[in-house]
mmCIF file of C-alpha atoms in Angstrom:
data_model
loop_
_atom_site.group_PDB
_atom_site.id
_atom_site.type_symbol
_atom_site.label_atom_id
_atom_site.label_comp_id
_atom_site.label_asym_id
_atom_site.label_seq_id
_atom_site.Cartn_x
_atom_site.Cartn_y
_atom_site.Cartn_z
ATOM 1 C CA LEU A 22 -28.442 121.530 46.501
ATOM 2 C CA VAL A 23 -30.767 122.330 49.913
ATOM 3 C CA PRO A 24 -33.144 125.254 49.551
ATOM 4 C CA THR A 25 -31.883 128.413 51.438
ATOM 5 C CA GLU A 26 -34.875 128.854 53.408
ATOM 6 C CA ASN A 27 -34.609 125.295 54.692
ATOM 7 C CA ILE A 28 -31.273 125.653 56.139
ATOM 8 C CA VAL A 29 -32.078 125.751 59.921
ATOM 9 C CA VAL A 30 -29.841 127.871 62.406
ATOM 10 C CA ALA A 31 -27.437 125.946 64.462
ATOM 11 C CA LYS A 32 -27.322 125.823 68.372
ATOM 12 C CA ASP A 33 -23.419 125.348 68.257
ATOM 13 C CA ASP A 34 -22.518 128.323 66.412
ATOM 14 C CA SER A 35 -22.845 132.542 67.077
ATOM 15 C CA TYR A 36 -24.651 134.716 64.789
ATOM 16 C CA ALA A 37 -23.892 137.778 65.796
ATOM 17 C CA GLY A 38 -24.125 140.271 63.352
ATOM 18 C CA TYR A 39 -26.200 138.757 61.283
ATOM 19 C CA TYR A 40 -29.780 140.706 60.252
ATOM 20 C CA ALA A 41 -33.187 139.559 62.120
ATOM 21 C CA ASP A 42 -36.639 139.241 60.327
ATOM 22 C CA THR A 43 -38.328 139.286 63.575
ATOM 23 C CA ASP A 44 -42.147 140.223 62.332
ATOM 24 C CA GLY A 45 -41.973 137.064 59.560
ATOM 25 C CA ASP A 46 -42.218 139.587 56.330
ATOM 26 C CA SER A 47 -38.842 138.727 54.690
ATOM 27 C CA GLU A 48 -37.282 141.980 55.476
ATOM 28 C CA ALA A 49 -34.605 142.685 57.737
ATOM 29 C CA ASP A 50 -35.872 144.812 61.191
ATOM 30 C CA GLY A 51 -32.277 144.848 63.121
ATOM 31 C CA ILE A 52 -29.338 143.198 63.417
ATOM 32 C CA ILE A 53 -27.917 140.251 66.267
ATOM 33 C CA TYR A 54 -26.241 141.255 68.574
ATOM 34 C CA ALA A 55 -26.419 138.745 71.584
ATOM 35 C CA ASP A 56 -26.993 134.916 70.881
ATOM 36 C CA LEU A 57 -27.999 133.440 74.343
ATOM 37 C CA ALA A 58 -26.635 129.981 72.899
ATOM 38 C CA HIS A 59 -23.697 131.778 73.311
ATOM 39 C CA GLY A 60 -23.043 133.455 76.960
ATOM 40 C CA LYS A 61 -20.129 135.510 77.573
ATOM 41 C CA LYS A 62 -18.955 138.435 79.671
ATOM 42 C CA GLY A 63 -17.088 141.480 78.125
ATOM 43 C CA GLN A 64 -17.318 144.947 78.068
ATOM 44 C CA TRP A 65 -16.977 148.177 75.435
ATOM 45 C CA SER A 66 -13.779 149.302 76.573
ATOM 46 C CA ASN A 67 -12.336 149.605 80.026
ATOM 47 C CA SER A 68 -14.353 152.445 81.299
ATOM 48 C CA ASP A 69 -18.140 151.086 81.281
ATOM 49 C CA GLY A 70 -18.199 148.418 83.021
ATOM 50 C CA THR A 71 -19.012 144.334 82.276
ATOM 51 C CA PHE A 72 -21.890 143.020 81.185
ATOM 52 C CA THR A 73 -22.565 139.502 80.830
ATOM 53 C CA ILE A 74 -25.062 137.638 78.486
ATOM 54 C CA PRO A 75 -26.425 134.420 79.730
ATOM 55 C CA THR A 76 -26.575 131.194 77.752
ATOM 56 C CA VAL A 77 -30.121 129.433 77.628
ATOM 57 C CA SER A 78 -29.704 125.596 77.296
ATOM 58 C CA ALA A 79 -30.443 124.614 73.708
ATOM 59 C CA SER A 80 -33.339 122.800 74.727
ATOM 60 C CA GLU A 81 -35.325 125.854 75.773
ATOM 61 C CA LEU A 82 -34.420 128.248 72.805
ATOM 62 C CA LYS A 83 -36.745 128.809 69.885
ATOM 63 C CA GLU A 84 -35.272 127.755 66.201
ATOM 64 C CA TYR A 85 -34.683 129.988 63.265
ATOM 65 C CA LYS A 86 -33.783 129.480 59.954
ATOM 66 C CA ILE A 87 -31.259 131.603 57.226
ATOM 67 C CA THR A 88 -34.339 132.490 54.620
ATOM 68 C CA ASN A 89 -31.982 134.855 52.653
ATOM 69 C CA ASP A 90 -27.760 134.106 52.566
ATOM 70 C CA THR A 91 -27.678 137.623 50.274
ATOM 71 C CA TYR A 92 -29.916 139.872 51.680
ATOM 72 C CA ASP A 93 -28.917 143.784 50.742
ATOM 73 C CA GLY A 94 -29.994 145.427 53.696
ATOM 74 C CA PRO A 95 -28.762 149.022 55.135
ATOM 75 C CA LEU A 96 -25.765 147.700 56.947
ATOM 76 C CA GLY A 97 -24.146 145.796 53.662
ATOM 77 C CA THR A 98 -25.322 142.015 52.645
ATOM 78 C CA GLY A 99 -25.378 139.825 54.664
ATOM 79 C CA LYS A 100 -27.321 137.021 56.045
ATOM 80 C CA LEU A 101 -31.179 136.772 57.349
ATOM 81 C CA ILE A 102 -32.436 135.363 60.257
ATOM 82 C CA SER A 103 -35.938 134.395 60.706
ATOM 83 C CA ARG A 104 -38.452 131.899 62.682
ATOM 84 C CA VAL A 105 -38.858 128.477 62.206
ATOM 85 C CA GLU A 106 -42.310 128.093 63.748
ATOM 86 C CA LYS A 107 -44.437 131.829 64.267
ATOM 87 C CA SER A 108 -45.667 130.219 67.426
ATOM 88 C CA TYR A 109 -43.577 127.789 70.223
ATOM 89 C CA SER A 110 -44.867 126.324 73.566
ATOM 90 C CA ALA A 111 -44.197 128.271 76.339
ATOM 91 C CA ASP A 112 -41.002 126.914 77.634
ATOM 92 C CA LYS A 113 -39.674 127.972 74.370
ATOM 93 C CA LYS A 114 -37.362 130.864 74.734
ATOM 94 C CA ASP A 115 -36.066 133.915 72.496
ATOM 95 C CA ARG A 116 -32.601 132.852 71.201
ATOM 96 C CA PHE A 117 -31.317 136.511 70.256
ATOM 97 C CA TYR A 118 -31.389 140.292 71.523
ATOM 98 C CA VAL A 119 -31.363 142.490 68.230
ATOM 99 C CA MET A 120 -30.878 146.501 67.607
ATOM 100 C CA ALA A 121 -32.942 148.270 65.179
ATOM 101 C CA LEU A 122 -31.680 149.378 62.075
ATOM 102 C CA LYS A 123 -32.735 152.928 62.350
ATOM 103 C CA ASP A 124 -32.870 155.407 65.083
ATOM 104 C CA VAL A 125 -36.702 156.810 66.652
ATOM 105 C CA GLU A 126 -38.132 159.879 65.111
ATOM 106 C CA GLY A 127 -39.918 162.284 66.951
ATOM 107 C CA GLN A 128 -42.083 165.153 65.491
ATOM 108 C CA LYS A 129 -41.503 169.096 66.428
ATOM 109 C CA LYS A 130 -44.708 171.058 66.683
ATOM 110 C CA ASP A 131 -44.348 172.183 63.310
ATOM 111 C CA GLY A 132 -44.787 169.202 61.725
ATOM 112 C CA SER A 133 -40.724 168.613 61.595
ATOM 113 C CA SER A 134 -38.992 165.602 62.445
ATOM 114 C CA THR A 135 -36.536 165.211 65.053
ATOM 115 C CA THR A 136 -34.326 162.385 66.486
ATOM 116 C CA ALA A 137 -33.138 164.066 69.611
ATOM 117 C CA PHE A 138 -34.474 163.427 72.669
ATOM 118 C CA CYS A 139 -34.310 164.010 76.894
ATOM 119 C CA TRP A 140 -34.154 161.619 78.810
ATOM 120 C CA TRP A 141 -37.094 162.913 81.317
ATOM 121 C CA ASP A 142 -36.121 166.584 81.309
ATOM 122 C CA ASP A 143 -38.649 167.089 84.442
ATOM 123 C CA ALA A 144 -37.156 164.640 86.795
ATOM 124 C CA HIS A 145 -33.809 165.916 86.727
ATOM 125 C CA ASN A 146 -32.332 165.577 90.081
ATOM 126 C CA LYS A 147 -35.726 164.738 91.591
ATOM 127 C CA ILE A 148 -35.059 160.580 91.686
ATOM 128 C CA SER A 149 -34.478 159.864 94.915
ATOM 129 C CA ASP A 150 -35.228 155.476 94.618
ATOM 130 C CA TRP A 151 -33.032 155.511 90.873
ATOM 131 C CA TYR A 152 -30.790 152.698 92.550
ATOM 132 C CA THR A 153 -34.069 150.281 92.608
ATOM 133 C CA ILE A 154 -36.173 151.421 89.640
ATOM 134 C CA THR A 155 -34.149 150.384 86.916
ATOM 135 C CA SER A 156 -30.627 148.065 86.033
ATOM 136 C CA GLU A 157 -27.731 148.061 84.337
ATOM 137 C CA ASP A 158 -27.733 144.774 83.854
ATOM 138 C CA PHE A 159 -28.151 142.809 80.512
ATOM 139 C CA GLY A 160 -31.387 141.066 79.741
ATOM 140 C CA ALA A 161 -32.826 144.626 81.621
ATOM 141 C CA GLY A 162 -33.787 146.508 79.067
ATOM 142 C CA TYR A 163 -37.915 145.509 78.679
ATOM 143 C CA GLU A 164 -38.341 145.768 82.398
ATOM 144 C CA ASN A 165 -36.819 149.198 82.509
ATOM 145 C CA THR A 166 -38.754 150.385 79.610
ATOM 146 C CA ALA A 167 -42.200 149.109 80.947
ATOM 147 C CA THR A 168 -41.372 150.737 84.359
ATOM 148 C CA MET A 169 -39.733 154.180 82.626
ATOM 149 C CA ILE A 170 -43.102 154.239 80.447
ATOM 150 C CA GLN A 171 -45.278 153.778 83.576
ATOM 151 C CA LYS A 172 -44.225 156.436 85.644
ATOM 152 C CA TRP A 173 -44.210 158.899 82.466
ATOM 153 C CA ASN A 174 -47.139 158.638 82.168
ATOM 154 C CA ASP A 175 -48.105 159.024 85.789
ATOM 155 C CA SER A 176 -45.952 161.919 85.990
ATOM 156 C CA GLU A 177 -44.171 160.387 88.837
ATOM 157 C CA TYR A 178 -41.112 162.443 88.999
ATOM 158 C CA GLY A 179 -42.293 165.257 87.156
ATOM 159 C CA LYS A 180 -44.468 166.917 84.284
ATOM 160 C CA LYS A 181 -44.189 164.968 81.072
ATOM 161 C CA ASP A 182 -42.339 166.842 78.670
ATOM 162 C CA ASP A 183 -43.550 167.804 75.511
ATOM 163 C CA ASN A 184 -42.010 171.405 74.046
ATOM 164 C CA GLU A 185 -40.916 172.737 71.150
ATOM 165 C CA GLU A 186 -37.804 171.249 70.678
ATOM 166 C CA TYR A 187 -37.496 168.274 71.952
ATOM 167 C CA LYS A 188 -39.363 165.803 74.005
ATOM 168 C CA ASP A 189 -38.925 162.734 76.342
ATOM 169 C CA LEU A 190 -38.215 159.588 75.301
ATOM 170 C CA TRP A 191 -40.827 157.286 77.379
ATOM 171 C CA GLY A 192 -43.308 159.689 75.329
ATOM 172 C CA VAL A 193 -42.270 158.579 71.851
ATOM 173 C CA VAL A 194 -41.318 154.990 72.408
ATOM 174 C CA GLN A 195 -44.563 153.987 74.047
ATOM 175 C CA GLY A 196 -46.041 152.617 70.208
ATOM 176 C CA LYS A 197 -43.511 150.426 69.772
ATOM 177 C CA PHE A 198 -42.556 149.243 73.224
ATOM 178 C CA ALA A 199 -46.426 147.822 72.498
ATOM 179 C CA GLU A 200 -44.856 145.998 69.537
ATOM 180 C CA GLY A 201 -42.024 144.360 71.733
ATOM 181 C CA TRP A 202 -39.088 147.104 71.632
ATOM 182 C CA PHE A 203 -36.977 148.391 74.238
ATOM 183 C CA VAL A 204 -34.537 150.896 75.225
ATOM 184 C CA PRO A 205 -31.364 148.512 75.711
ATOM 185 C CA SER A 206 -29.881 149.242 79.332
ATOM 186 C CA ARG A 207 -26.323 149.677 79.719
ATOM 187 C CA GLY A 208 -25.552 146.560 79.640
ATOM 188 C CA GLU A 209 -27.315 145.576 76.572
ATOM 189 C CA TRP A 210 -25.425 148.613 75.082
ATOM 190 C CA SER A 211 -22.235 147.576 76.078
ATOM 191 C CA ALA A 212 -22.264 144.255 74.779
ATOM 192 C CA PHE A 213 -24.166 145.301 71.324
ATOM 193 C CA GLY A 214 -21.070 147.631 71.001
ATOM 194 C CA LYS A 215 -18.604 144.725 71.833
ATOM 195 C CA SER A 216 -20.670 142.118 69.659
ATOM 196 C CA LEU A 217 -19.907 144.170 66.516
ATOM 197 C CA ASP A 218 -16.630 145.989 67.465
ATOM 198 C CA ILE A 219 -18.446 149.315 67.211
ATOM 199 C CA THR A 220 -15.365 152.004 66.785
ATOM 200 C CA SER A 221 -15.113 155.521 65.842
ATOM 201 C CA SER A 222 -13.862 154.794 62.292
ATOM 202 C CA ASN A 223 -17.009 152.610 61.838
ATOM 203 C CA TYR A 224 -20.026 153.642 63.645
ATOM 204 C CA SER A 225 -21.238 156.627 61.126
ATOM 205 C CA ASN A 226 -20.954 154.903 57.748
ATOM 206 C CA GLU A 227 -20.534 151.194 58.173
ATOM 207 C CA PHE A 228 -23.362 150.967 61.164
ATOM 208 C CA LYS A 229 -25.988 154.011 60.322
ATOM 209 C CA LEU A 230 -25.412 155.033 64.152
ATOM 210 C CA SER A 231 -25.341 158.686 65.658
ATOM 211 C CA ARG A 232 -22.948 159.124 67.850
ATOM 212 C CA MET A 233 -24.629 159.615 71.903
ATOM 213 C CA TYR A 234 -28.032 157.529 72.689
ATOM 214 C CA TRP A 235 -29.973 157.285 75.620
ATOM 215 C CA THR A 236 -30.138 153.885 77.247
ATOM 216 C CA SER A 237 -32.733 153.191 79.971
ATOM 217 C CA SER A 238 -30.428 152.765 82.593
ATOM 218 C CA LEU A 239 -30.096 155.304 85.659
ATOM 219 C CA TYR A 240 -26.483 156.188 86.479
ATOM 220 C CA ASP A 241 -27.970 158.565 90.035
ATOM 221 C CA GLU A 242 -31.027 160.992 90.629
ATOM 222 C CA CYS A 243 -29.143 163.051 87.982
ATOM 223 C CA ASP A 244 -28.298 161.422 85.071
ATOM 224 C CA ALA A 245 -29.131 158.488 82.642
ATOM 225 C CA TRP A 246 -26.259 155.857 80.935
ATOM 226 C CA GLU A 247 -25.435 156.903 77.463
ATOM 227 C CA ALA A 248 -23.594 155.142 74.697
ATOM 228 C CA ASP A 249 -21.361 157.485 72.692
ATOM 229 C CA ALA A 250 -20.314 155.611 69.597
ATOM 230 C CA GLU A 251 -17.627 157.613 69.031
ATOM 231 C CA PHE A 252 -15.571 156.881 71.649
ATOM 232 C CA GLY A 253 -16.617 153.359 71.961
ATOM 233 C CA CYS A 254 -17.905 153.499 75.634
ATOM 234 C CA MET A 255 -20.833 154.360 78.045
ATOM 235 C CA TYR A 256 -20.942 157.652 79.922
ATOM 236 C CA ASN A 257 -23.568 159.186 82.331
ATOM 237 C CA ASN A 258 -25.637 162.453 80.836
ATOM 238 C CA ARG A 259 -28.172 164.619 82.663
ATOM 239 C CA MET A 260 -31.575 163.472 82.030
ATOM 240 C CA ASN A 261 -32.551 167.054 80.467
ATOM 241 C CA SER A 262 -28.942 167.151 78.182
ATOM 242 C CA SER A 263 -30.715 167.585 75.036
ATOM 243 C CA ASN A 264 -31.991 170.973 75.767
ATOM 244 C CA PHE A 265 -28.221 171.492 76.821
ATOM 245 C CA GLY A 266 -27.129 171.491 73.487
ATOM 246 C CA TYR A 267 -26.150 167.484 73.493
ATOM 247 C CA LYS A 268 -28.250 165.636 70.874
ATOM 248 C CA LEU A 269 -29.047 162.609 72.811
ATOM 249 C CA CYS A 270 -30.969 159.854 70.224
ATOM 250 C CA VAL A 271 -32.397 156.316 70.759
ATOM 251 C CA ARG A 272 -32.437 153.182 69.096
ATOM 252 C CA LEU A 273 -34.913 150.512 70.457
ATOM 253 C CA SER A 274 -33.979 146.800 71.017
ATOM 254 C CA THR A 275 -35.855 143.461 71.128
ATOM 255 C CA THR A 276 -35.789 139.899 71.349
ATOM 256 C CA PHE A 277 -37.098 136.900 68.786
#
């Protein structure tokens, strides 16, 4: 028998739904929801617009291996995929988009935790150039996050929010962004929902998701796109919604 750790992932198969070990510690860091060896178009539902996952030539992609075919993770037992090598030449590209297994957690001033955030509380109705600074496209999440972190740090559209109950998400995600994690775009969140067939009946118990999540994509000068797992589609929501009774969480994505 061939040892599991020597089974190289094939380029002609798709691995959406597999666990991903993105840092080489033999533990799952997320779940794969897009495979650039197999681009496709789709939409989570008929109300939220389409997404397009590009196809990258197999020769351009990094290589991966199945390091555990009976990995017992938080989403049940599945196969775990890791990189074959930790470093590649510059012409080799990441193949997989991965969604984290847990929500981002913040901290209230009293030391207790919270998982709900504003997109940017004080920026509501102030981002007149909203149509140029972020994108809804699949593949835009990293750049969106980099852009908004910089603008939040510079207070470009208003003061930074660090109030008693909730915080702006851009201040909370910066440490993980430095490690390669980003807030998914509208297209990336929609691809996640569609690829894993997330529905009202399975999002909570099977996928351990909260109901509503922010994306990194602006809808207009007042709203940002959000994913609603209960209804299985994308909506627009006010940037300061978490201060108005809507509990919007953040779950990060990465590539590897």
